[in-house]
mmCIF file of C-alpha atoms in Angstrom:
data_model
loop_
_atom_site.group_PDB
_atom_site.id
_atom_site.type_symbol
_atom_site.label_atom_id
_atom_site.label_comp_id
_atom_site.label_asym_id
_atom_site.label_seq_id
_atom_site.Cartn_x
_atom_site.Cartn_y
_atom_site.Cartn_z
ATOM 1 C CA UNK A 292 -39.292 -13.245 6.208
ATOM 2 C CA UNK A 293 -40.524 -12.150 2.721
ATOM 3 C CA UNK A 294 -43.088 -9.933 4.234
ATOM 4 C CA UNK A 295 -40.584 -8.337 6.171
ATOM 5 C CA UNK A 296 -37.756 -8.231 3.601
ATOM 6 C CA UNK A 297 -40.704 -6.329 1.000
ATOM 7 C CA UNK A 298 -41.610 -4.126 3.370
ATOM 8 C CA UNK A 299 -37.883 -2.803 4.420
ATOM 9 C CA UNK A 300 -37.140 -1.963 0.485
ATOM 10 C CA UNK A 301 -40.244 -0.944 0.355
ATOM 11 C CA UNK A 302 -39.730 1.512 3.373
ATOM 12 C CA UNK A 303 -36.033 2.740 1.299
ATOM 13 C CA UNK A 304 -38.359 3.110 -1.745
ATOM 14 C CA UNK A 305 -40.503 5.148 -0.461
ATOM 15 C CA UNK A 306 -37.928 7.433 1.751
ATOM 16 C CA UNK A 307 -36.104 7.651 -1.188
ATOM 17 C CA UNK A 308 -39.080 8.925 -3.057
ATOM 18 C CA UNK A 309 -39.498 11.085 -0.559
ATOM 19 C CA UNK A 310 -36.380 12.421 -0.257
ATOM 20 C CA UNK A 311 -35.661 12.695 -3.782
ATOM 21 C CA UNK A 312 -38.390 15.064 -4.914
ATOM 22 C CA UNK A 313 -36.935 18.551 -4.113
ATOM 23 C CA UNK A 314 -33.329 17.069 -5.410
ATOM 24 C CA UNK A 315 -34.498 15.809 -8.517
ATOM 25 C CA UNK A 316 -32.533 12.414 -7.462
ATOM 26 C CA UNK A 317 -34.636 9.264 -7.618
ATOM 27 C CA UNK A 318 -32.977 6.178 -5.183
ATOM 28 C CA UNK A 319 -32.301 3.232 -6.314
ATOM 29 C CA UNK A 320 -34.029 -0.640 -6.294
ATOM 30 C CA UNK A 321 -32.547 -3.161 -4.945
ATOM 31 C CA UNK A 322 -34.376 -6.716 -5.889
ATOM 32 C CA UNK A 323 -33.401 -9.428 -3.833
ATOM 33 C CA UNK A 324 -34.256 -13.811 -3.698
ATOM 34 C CA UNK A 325 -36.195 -13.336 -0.293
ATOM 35 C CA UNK A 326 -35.181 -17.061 0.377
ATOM 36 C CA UNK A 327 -30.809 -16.362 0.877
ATOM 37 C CA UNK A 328 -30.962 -12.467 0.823
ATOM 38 C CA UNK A 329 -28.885 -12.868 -2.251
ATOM 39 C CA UNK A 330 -28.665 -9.958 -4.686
ATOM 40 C CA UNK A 331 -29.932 -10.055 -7.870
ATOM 41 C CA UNK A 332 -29.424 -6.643 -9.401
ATOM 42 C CA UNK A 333 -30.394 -3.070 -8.284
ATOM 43 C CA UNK A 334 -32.222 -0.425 -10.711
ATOM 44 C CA UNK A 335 -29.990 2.667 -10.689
ATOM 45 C CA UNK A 336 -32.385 6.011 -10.969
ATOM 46 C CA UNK A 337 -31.885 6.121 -15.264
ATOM 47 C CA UNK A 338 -33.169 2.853 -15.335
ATOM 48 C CA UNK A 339 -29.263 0.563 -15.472
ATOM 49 C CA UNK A 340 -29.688 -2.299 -14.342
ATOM 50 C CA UNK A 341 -25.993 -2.910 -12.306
ATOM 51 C CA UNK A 342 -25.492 -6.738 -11.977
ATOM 52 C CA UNK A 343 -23.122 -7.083 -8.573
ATOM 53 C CA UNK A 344 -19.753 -8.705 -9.415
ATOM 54 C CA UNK A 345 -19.453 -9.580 -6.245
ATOM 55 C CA UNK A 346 -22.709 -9.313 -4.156
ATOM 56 C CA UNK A 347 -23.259 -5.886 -1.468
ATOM 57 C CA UNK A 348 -21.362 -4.721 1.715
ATOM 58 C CA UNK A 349 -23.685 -2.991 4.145
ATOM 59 C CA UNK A 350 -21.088 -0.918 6.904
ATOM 60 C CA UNK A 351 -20.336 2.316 8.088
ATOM 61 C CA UNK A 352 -23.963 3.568 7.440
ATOM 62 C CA UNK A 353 -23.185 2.701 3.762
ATOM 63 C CA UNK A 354 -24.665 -0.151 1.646
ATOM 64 C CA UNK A 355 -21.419 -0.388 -1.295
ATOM 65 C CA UNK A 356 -21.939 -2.782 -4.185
ATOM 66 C CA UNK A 357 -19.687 -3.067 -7.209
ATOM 67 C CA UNK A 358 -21.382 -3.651 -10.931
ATOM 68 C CA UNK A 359 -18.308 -3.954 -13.470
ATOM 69 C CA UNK A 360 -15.859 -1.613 -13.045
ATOM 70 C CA UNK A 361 -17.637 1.119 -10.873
ATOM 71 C CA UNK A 362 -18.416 1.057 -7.005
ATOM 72 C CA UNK A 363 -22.053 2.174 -5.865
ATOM 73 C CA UNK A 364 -22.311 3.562 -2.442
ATOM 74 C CA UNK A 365 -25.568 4.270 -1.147
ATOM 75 C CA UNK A 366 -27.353 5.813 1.742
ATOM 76 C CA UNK A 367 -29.792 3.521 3.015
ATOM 77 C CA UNK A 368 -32.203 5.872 4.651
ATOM 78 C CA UNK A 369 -32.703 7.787 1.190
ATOM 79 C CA UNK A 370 -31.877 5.183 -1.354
ATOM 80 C CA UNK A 371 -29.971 7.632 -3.518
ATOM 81 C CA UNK A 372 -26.141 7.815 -4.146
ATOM 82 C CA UNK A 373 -23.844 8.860 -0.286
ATOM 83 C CA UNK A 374 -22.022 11.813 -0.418
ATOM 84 C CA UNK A 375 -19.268 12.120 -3.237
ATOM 85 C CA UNK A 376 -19.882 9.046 -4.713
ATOM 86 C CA UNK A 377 -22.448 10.610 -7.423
ATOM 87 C CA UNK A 378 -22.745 8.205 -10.344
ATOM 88 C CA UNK A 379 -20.407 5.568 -8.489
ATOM 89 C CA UNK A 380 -16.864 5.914 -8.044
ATOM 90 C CA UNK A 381 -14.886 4.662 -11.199
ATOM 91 C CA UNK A 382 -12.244 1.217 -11.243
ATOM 92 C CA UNK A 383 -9.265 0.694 -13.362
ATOM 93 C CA UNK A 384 -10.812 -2.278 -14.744
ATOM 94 C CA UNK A 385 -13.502 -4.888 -12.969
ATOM 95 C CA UNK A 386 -14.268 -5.256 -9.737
ATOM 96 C CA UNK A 387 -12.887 -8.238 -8.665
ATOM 97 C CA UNK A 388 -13.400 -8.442 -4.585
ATOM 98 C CA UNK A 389 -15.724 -8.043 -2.809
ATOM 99 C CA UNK A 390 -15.593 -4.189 -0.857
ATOM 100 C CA UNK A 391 -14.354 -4.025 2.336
ATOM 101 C CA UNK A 392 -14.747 -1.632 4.800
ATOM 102 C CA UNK A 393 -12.537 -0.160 8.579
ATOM 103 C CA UNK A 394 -13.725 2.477 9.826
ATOM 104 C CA UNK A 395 -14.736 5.463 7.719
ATOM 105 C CA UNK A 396 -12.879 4.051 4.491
ATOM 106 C CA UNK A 397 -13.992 1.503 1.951
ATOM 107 C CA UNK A 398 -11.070 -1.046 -0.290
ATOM 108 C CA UNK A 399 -12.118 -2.699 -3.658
ATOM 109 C CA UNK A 400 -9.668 -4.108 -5.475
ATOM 110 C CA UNK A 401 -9.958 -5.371 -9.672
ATOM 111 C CA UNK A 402 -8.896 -7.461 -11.924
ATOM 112 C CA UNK A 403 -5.521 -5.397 -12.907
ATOM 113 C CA UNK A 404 -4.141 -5.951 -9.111
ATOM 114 C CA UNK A 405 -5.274 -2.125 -8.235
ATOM 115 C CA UNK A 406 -6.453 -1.868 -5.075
ATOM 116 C CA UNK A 407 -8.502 1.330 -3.615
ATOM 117 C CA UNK A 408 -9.072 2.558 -0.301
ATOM 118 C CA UNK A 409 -11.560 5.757 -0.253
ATOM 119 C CA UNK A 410 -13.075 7.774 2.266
ATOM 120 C CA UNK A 411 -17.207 7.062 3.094
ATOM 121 C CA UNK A 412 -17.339 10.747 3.767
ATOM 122 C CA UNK A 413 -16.476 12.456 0.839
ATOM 123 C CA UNK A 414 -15.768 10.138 -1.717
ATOM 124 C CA UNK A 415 -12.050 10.840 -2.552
ATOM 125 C CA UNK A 416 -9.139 8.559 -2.647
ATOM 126 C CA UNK A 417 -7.123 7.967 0.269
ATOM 127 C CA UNK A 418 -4.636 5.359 -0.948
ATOM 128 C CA UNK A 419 -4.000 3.627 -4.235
ATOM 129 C CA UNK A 420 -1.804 1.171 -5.818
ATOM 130 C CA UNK A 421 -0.990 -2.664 -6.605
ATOM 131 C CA UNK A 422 0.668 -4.381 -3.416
ATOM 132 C CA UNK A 423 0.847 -7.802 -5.261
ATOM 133 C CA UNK A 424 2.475 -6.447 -8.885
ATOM 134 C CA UNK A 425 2.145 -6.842 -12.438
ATOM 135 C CA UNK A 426 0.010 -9.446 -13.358
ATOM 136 C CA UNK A 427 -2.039 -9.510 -10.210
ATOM 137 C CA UNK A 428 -5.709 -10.409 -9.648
ATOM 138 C CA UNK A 429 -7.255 -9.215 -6.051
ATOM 139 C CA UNK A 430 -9.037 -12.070 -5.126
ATOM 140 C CA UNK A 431 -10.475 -10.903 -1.671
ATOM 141 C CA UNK A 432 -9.651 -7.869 0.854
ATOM 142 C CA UNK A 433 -10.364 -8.369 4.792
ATOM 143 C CA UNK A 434 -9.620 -6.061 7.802
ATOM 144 C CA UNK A 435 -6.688 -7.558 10.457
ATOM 145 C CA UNK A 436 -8.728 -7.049 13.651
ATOM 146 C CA UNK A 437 -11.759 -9.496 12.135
ATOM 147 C CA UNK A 438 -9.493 -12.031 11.007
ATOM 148 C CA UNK A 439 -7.302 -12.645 14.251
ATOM 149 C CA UNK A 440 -7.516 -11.358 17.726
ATOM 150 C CA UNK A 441 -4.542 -8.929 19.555
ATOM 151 C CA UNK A 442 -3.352 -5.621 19.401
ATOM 152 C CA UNK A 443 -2.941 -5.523 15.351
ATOM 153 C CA UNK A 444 -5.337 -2.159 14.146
ATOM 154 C CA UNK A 445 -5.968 -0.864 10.871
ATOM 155 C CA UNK A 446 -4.444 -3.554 8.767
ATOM 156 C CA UNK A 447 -5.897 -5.355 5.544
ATOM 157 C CA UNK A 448 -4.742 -8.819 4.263
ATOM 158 C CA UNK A 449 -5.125 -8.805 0.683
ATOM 159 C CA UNK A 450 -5.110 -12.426 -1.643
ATOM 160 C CA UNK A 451 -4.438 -12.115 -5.053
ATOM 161 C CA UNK A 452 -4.089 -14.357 -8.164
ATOM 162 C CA UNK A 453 -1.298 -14.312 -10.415
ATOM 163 C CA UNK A 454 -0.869 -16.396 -12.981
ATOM 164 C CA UNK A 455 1.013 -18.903 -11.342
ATOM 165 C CA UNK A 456 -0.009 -18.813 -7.772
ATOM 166 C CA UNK A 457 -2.310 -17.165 -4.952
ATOM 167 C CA UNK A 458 -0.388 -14.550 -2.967
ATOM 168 C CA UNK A 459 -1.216 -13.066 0.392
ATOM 169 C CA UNK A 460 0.006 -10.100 1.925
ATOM 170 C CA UNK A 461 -0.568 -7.286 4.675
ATOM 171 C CA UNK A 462 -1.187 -3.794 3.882
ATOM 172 C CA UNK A 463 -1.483 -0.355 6.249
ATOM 173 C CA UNK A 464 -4.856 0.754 6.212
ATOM 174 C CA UNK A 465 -3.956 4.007 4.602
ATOM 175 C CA UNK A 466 -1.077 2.574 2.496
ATOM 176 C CA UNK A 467 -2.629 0.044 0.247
ATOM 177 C CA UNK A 468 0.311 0.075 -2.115
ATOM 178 C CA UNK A 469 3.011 -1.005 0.013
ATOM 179 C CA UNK A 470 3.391 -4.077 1.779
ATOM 180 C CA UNK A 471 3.690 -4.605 4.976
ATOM 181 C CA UNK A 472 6.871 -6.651 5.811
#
Protein backbone atom coordinates (compact mmCIF):
# COMPACT_ATOMS: atom_id res chain seq x y z
CA UNK A 1 0.00 0.00 0.00
CA UNK A 2 2.83 2.52 0.72
CA UNK A 3 4.55 1.62 -2.45
CA UNK A 4 1.57 2.27 -4.26
CA UNK A 5 0.33 5.35 -2.37
CA UNK A 6 4.31 6.96 -3.15
CA UNK A 7 4.16 6.17 -6.41
CA UNK A 8 0.52 7.82 -7.27
CA UNK A 9 1.81 11.36 -5.68
CA UNK A 10 4.68 10.68 -7.10
CA UNK A 11 3.00 10.21 -10.62
CA UNK A 12 0.86 13.96 -9.73
CA UNK A 13 4.37 15.28 -8.89
CA UNK A 14 5.82 14.62 -11.69
CA UNK A 15 2.71 15.50 -14.20
CA UNK A 16 2.53 18.47 -12.41
CA UNK A 17 6.13 19.20 -13.08
CA UNK A 18 5.49 18.51 -16.28
CA UNK A 19 2.74 20.42 -16.87
CA UNK A 20 3.81 23.35 -15.05
CA UNK A 21 6.94 24.30 -16.95
CA UNK A 22 5.58 26.36 -19.92
CA UNK A 23 2.92 27.99 -17.25
CA UNK A 24 5.31 28.93 -14.80
CA UNK A 25 2.80 27.11 -12.18
CA UNK A 26 4.44 24.50 -9.97
CA UNK A 27 1.56 21.77 -8.40
CA UNK A 28 1.26 21.17 -5.25
CA UNK A 29 2.43 18.19 -2.46
CA UNK A 30 0.27 16.46 -0.82
CA UNK A 31 2.02 14.29 2.21
CA UNK A 32 -0.05 11.73 3.52
CA UNK A 33 0.26 8.77 6.85
CA UNK A 34 0.38 5.82 4.22
CA UNK A 35 -1.15 3.67 7.12
CA UNK A 36 -5.16 5.62 7.20
CA UNK A 37 -4.66 7.82 4.02
CA UNK A 38 -5.05 10.63 6.44
CA UNK A 39 -3.83 14.08 5.42
CA UNK A 40 -1.22 15.70 6.94
CA UNK A 41 -0.64 18.93 5.08
CA UNK A 42 -0.02 19.77 1.36
CA UNK A 43 2.97 22.18 0.12
CA UNK A 44 1.27 24.90 -1.95
CA UNK A 45 3.79 25.96 -5.03
CA UNK A 46 5.40 29.23 -2.71
CA UNK A 47 6.28 26.86 -0.28
CA UNK A 48 2.73 27.34 2.49
CA UNK A 49 2.32 24.74 4.13
CA UNK A 50 -1.94 24.58 4.32
CA UNK A 51 -2.86 22.38 7.38
CA UNK A 52 -6.59 20.84 6.33
CA UNK A 53 -9.28 21.97 8.82
CA UNK A 54 -11.12 19.39 7.90
CA UNK A 55 -9.24 16.67 5.87
CA UNK A 56 -9.75 16.52 1.51
CA UNK A 57 -12.82 15.79 -0.75
CA UNK A 58 -11.80 14.08 -3.96
CA UNK A 59 -15.20 14.47 -6.58
CA UNK A 60 -16.15 15.82 -9.70
CA UNK A 61 -12.56 15.41 -11.14
CA UNK A 62 -11.56 17.81 -8.30
CA UNK A 63 -9.51 17.01 -5.14
CA UNK A 64 -10.97 20.34 -2.68
CA UNK A 65 -9.34 20.76 0.71
CA UNK A 66 -9.90 23.68 3.05
CA UNK A 67 -6.69 25.20 5.16
CA UNK A 68 -8.20 28.13 7.43
CA UNK A 69 -10.35 30.24 5.80
CA UNK A 70 -9.59 29.51 2.03
CA UNK A 71 -10.75 26.44 -0.16
CA UNK A 72 -8.02 24.71 -2.46
CA UNK A 73 -9.30 23.00 -5.48
CA UNK A 74 -7.01 21.09 -7.45
CA UNK A 75 -6.69 19.18 -10.63
CA UNK A 76 -5.35 15.93 -9.96
CA UNK A 77 -3.82 15.08 -13.27
CA UNK A 78 -1.57 18.37 -13.08
CA UNK A 79 -1.31 19.01 -9.42
CA UNK A 80 -1.73 22.74 -9.85
CA UNK A 81 -4.77 24.95 -8.85
CA UNK A 82 -8.53 23.86 -11.29
CA UNK A 83 -9.81 26.43 -13.25
CA UNK A 84 -10.85 29.76 -11.40
CA UNK A 85 -9.87 28.77 -8.23
CA UNK A 86 -6.20 30.44 -8.59
CA UNK A 87 -4.76 30.97 -5.12
CA UNK A 88 -7.92 29.19 -3.47
CA UNK A 89 -11.20 30.62 -3.24
CA UNK A 90 -11.54 32.96 -0.10
CA UNK A 91 -14.13 32.17 3.29
CA UNK A 92 -15.77 34.64 5.49
CA UNK A 93 -14.01 33.24 8.33
CA UNK A 94 -12.73 29.34 8.94
CA UNK A 95 -13.63 26.55 7.34
CA UNK A 96 -15.60 24.70 9.49
CA UNK A 97 -17.11 21.52 7.36
CA UNK A 98 -15.89 19.50 5.59
CA UNK A 99 -16.60 20.39 1.42
CA UNK A 100 -19.19 18.80 -0.17
CA UNK A 101 -19.82 18.28 -3.53
CA UNK A 102 -23.42 17.45 -6.29
CA UNK A 103 -22.75 17.57 -9.37
CA UNK A 104 -20.60 20.30 -10.89
CA UNK A 105 -20.81 22.55 -7.61
CA UNK A 106 -18.85 22.38 -4.40
CA UNK A 107 -20.56 23.76 -0.49
CA UNK A 108 -18.18 24.71 2.44
CA UNK A 109 -19.58 26.23 5.09
CA UNK A 110 -17.44 28.31 8.31
CA UNK A 111 -17.48 29.15 11.45
CA UNK A 112 -19.79 32.48 11.01
CA UNK A 113 -22.85 30.12 9.72
CA UNK A 114 -21.95 31.20 5.88
CA UNK A 115 -22.40 28.63 3.72
CA UNK A 116 -21.02 28.55 -0.11
CA UNK A 117 -21.99 26.69 -3.01
CA UNK A 118 -19.56 27.41 -6.17
CA UNK A 119 -19.26 26.14 -9.49
CA UNK A 120 -16.10 23.36 -10.23
CA UNK A 121 -15.99 24.94 -13.63
CA UNK A 122 -15.20 28.33 -13.27
CA UNK A 123 -14.81 29.10 -9.86
CA UNK A 124 -17.60 31.69 -9.19
CA UNK A 125 -20.30 31.73 -6.66
CA UNK A 126 -23.51 30.23 -7.32
CA UNK A 127 -25.33 30.67 -4.01
CA UNK A 128 -24.47 32.25 -0.69
CA UNK A 129 -25.85 32.90 2.63
CA UNK A 130 -26.52 31.62 6.35
CA UNK A 131 -29.63 29.14 6.39
CA UNK A 132 -29.21 28.55 10.21
CA UNK A 133 -28.79 32.55 11.40
CA UNK A 134 -26.84 34.66 13.56
CA UNK A 135 -24.76 32.88 15.73
CA UNK A 136 -24.47 29.76 13.66
CA UNK A 137 -21.61 27.26 13.31
CA UNK A 138 -21.86 24.77 10.08
CA UNK A 139 -20.99 21.72 11.53
CA UNK A 140 -21.27 19.35 8.42
CA UNK A 141 -22.93 19.69 4.76
CA UNK A 142 -24.23 16.35 2.90
CA UNK A 143 -26.11 15.89 -0.44
CA UNK A 144 -30.07 14.46 -0.02
CA UNK A 145 -29.76 11.64 -2.59
CA UNK A 146 -26.60 9.98 -0.41
CA UNK A 147 -28.26 10.31 2.74
CA UNK A 148 -31.78 8.65 1.96
CA UNK A 149 -33.13 6.87 -1.00
CA UNK A 150 -36.40 8.28 -3.33
CA UNK A 151 -37.08 10.79 -5.70
CA UNK A 152 -35.51 13.85 -3.52
CA UNK A 153 -32.54 15.56 -6.13
CA UNK A 154 -30.32 18.31 -5.56
CA UNK A 155 -30.89 18.90 -1.91
CA UNK A 156 -28.24 19.49 0.99
CA UNK A 157 -28.93 18.90 4.75
CA UNK A 158 -26.89 21.24 6.58
CA UNK A 159 -26.11 20.80 10.79
CA UNK A 160 -25.05 23.64 12.51
CA UNK A 161 -24.07 24.68 16.08
CA UNK A 162 -25.44 27.49 17.84
CA UNK A 163 -24.77 28.27 21.02
CA UNK A 164 -27.41 26.52 22.58
CA UNK A 165 -28.21 23.64 20.37
CA UNK A 166 -27.40 21.61 17.03
CA UNK A 167 -29.80 22.56 14.23
CA UNK A 168 -30.54 20.71 11.04
CA UNK A 169 -32.09 21.87 8.05
CA UNK A 170 -32.65 21.31 4.16
CA UNK A 171 -31.43 23.58 1.60
CA UNK A 172 -32.00 23.77 -2.54
CA UNK A 173 -28.94 22.96 -4.14
CA UNK A 174 -28.68 26.33 -5.74
CA UNK A 175 -30.32 28.23 -2.83
CA UNK A 176 -28.11 27.68 0.11
CA UNK A 177 -29.56 30.62 1.98
CA UNK A 178 -33.03 29.69 2.29
CA UNK A 179 -34.46 26.88 3.93
CA UNK A 180 -36.29 24.48 2.71
CA UNK A 181 -39.65 24.11 4.60
Amino acid sequence: MRKLLSLLFFSLFFAGVLASQNTAELPYLELLYADDLTLIHITAPDGTKLNPSFGLKIAAGSVLVTSGSTLFVIDPATGLDSKGFKGGFALDGQATSRPAVLKDKAYVGTEKGTVYALDLRTGSVVSTGKPIGAGAKIAAIAPVDKLLTGDVKDQLIIVANTPTSSVVTKVAADNVAAPLT
